[in-house]
Coordinates of C-alpha atoms in Angstrom, one line a residue:
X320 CA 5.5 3.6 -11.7
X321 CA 4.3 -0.2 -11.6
X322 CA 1.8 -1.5 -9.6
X323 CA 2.2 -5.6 -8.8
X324 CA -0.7 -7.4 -7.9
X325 CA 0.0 -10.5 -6.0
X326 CA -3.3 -10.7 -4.2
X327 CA -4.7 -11.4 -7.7
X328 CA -2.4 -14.9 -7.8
X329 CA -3.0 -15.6 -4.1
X330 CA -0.1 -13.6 -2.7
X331 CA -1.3 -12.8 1.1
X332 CA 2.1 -11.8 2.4
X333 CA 4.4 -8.3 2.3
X334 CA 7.0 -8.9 0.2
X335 CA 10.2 -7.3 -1.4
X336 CA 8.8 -5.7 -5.0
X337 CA 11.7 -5.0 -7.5
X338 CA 12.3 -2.5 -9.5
X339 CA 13.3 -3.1 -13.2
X340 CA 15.3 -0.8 -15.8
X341 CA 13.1 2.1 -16.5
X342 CA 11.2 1.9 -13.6
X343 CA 11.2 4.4 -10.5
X344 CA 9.1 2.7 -8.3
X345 CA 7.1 -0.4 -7.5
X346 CA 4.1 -0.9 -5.4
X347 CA 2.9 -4.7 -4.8
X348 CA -0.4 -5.0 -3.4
X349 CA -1.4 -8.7 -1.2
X350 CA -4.8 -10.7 -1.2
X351 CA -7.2 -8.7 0.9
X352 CA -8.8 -10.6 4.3
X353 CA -10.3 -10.4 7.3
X354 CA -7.9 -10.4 10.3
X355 CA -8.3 -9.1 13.9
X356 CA -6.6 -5.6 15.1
X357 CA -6.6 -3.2 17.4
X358 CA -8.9 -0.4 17.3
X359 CA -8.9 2.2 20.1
X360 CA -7.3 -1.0 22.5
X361 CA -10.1 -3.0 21.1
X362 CA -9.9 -6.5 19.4
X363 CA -12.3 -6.1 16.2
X364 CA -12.3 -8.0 12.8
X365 CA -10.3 -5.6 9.9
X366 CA -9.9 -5.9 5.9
X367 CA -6.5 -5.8 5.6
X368 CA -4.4 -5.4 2.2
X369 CA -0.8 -5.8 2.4
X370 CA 1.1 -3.2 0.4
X371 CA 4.7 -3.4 -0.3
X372 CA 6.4 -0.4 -1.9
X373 CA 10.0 -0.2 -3.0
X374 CA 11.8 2.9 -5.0
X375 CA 14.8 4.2 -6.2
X376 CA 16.2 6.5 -3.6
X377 CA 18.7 8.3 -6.6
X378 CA 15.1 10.1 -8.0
X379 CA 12.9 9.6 -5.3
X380 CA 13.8 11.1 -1.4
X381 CA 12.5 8.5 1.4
X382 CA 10.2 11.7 3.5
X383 CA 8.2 12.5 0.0
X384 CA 7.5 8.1 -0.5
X385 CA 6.4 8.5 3.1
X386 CA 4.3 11.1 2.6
X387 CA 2.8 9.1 -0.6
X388 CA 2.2 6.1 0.5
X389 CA 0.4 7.7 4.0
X390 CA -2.2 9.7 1.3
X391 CA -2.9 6.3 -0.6
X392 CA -3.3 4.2 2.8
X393 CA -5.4 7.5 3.8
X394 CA -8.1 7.3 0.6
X395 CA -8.3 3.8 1.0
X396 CA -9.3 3.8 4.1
X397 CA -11.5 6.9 4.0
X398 CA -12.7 6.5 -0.1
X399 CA -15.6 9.0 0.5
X400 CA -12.8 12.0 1.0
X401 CA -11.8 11.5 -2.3
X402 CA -15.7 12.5 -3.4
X403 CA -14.8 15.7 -1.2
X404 CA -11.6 17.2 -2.3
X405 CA -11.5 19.8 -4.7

């Protein structure tokens, strides 16, 4: 597993990580910033971080990435959880 980060050399976009020989997957994290969105049909300033995530479907089945990539947007967004599971 590789993680890319284009945030660090002013990537602010999703984009389209590849995977190389030897890797199963790839996750490419943007430039974090302040952007307006919706919360509860309100219009409120956000930090946002673009991830992009690519794998190889032979070893890994699309549901279980799903699920993945929900738990790290979760702990993200919630870090203090983290502190509370056991």
């Amino acid at each position: 597993y590789t993680i890319s980060n284009a945030g660090a050399m002013g990537g602010s976009r999703y984009s389209t990580p590849i995977i190389t020989p030897g890797q199963v997957a790839v996750l490419a994290v943007g430039k974090s910033r302040w952007q307006p969105w919706v919360v509860n049909g309100e219009i409120t300033p956000r930090f946002i971080m673009p991830f992009s995530h690519s794998m190889d479907h032979r070893l890994i089945d699309g549901a279980v990435e799903i699920a993945f990539m929900r738990q790290v947007i979760g702990d993200l967004e919630q870090p203090a959880r983290l502190l509370l599971e056991q």
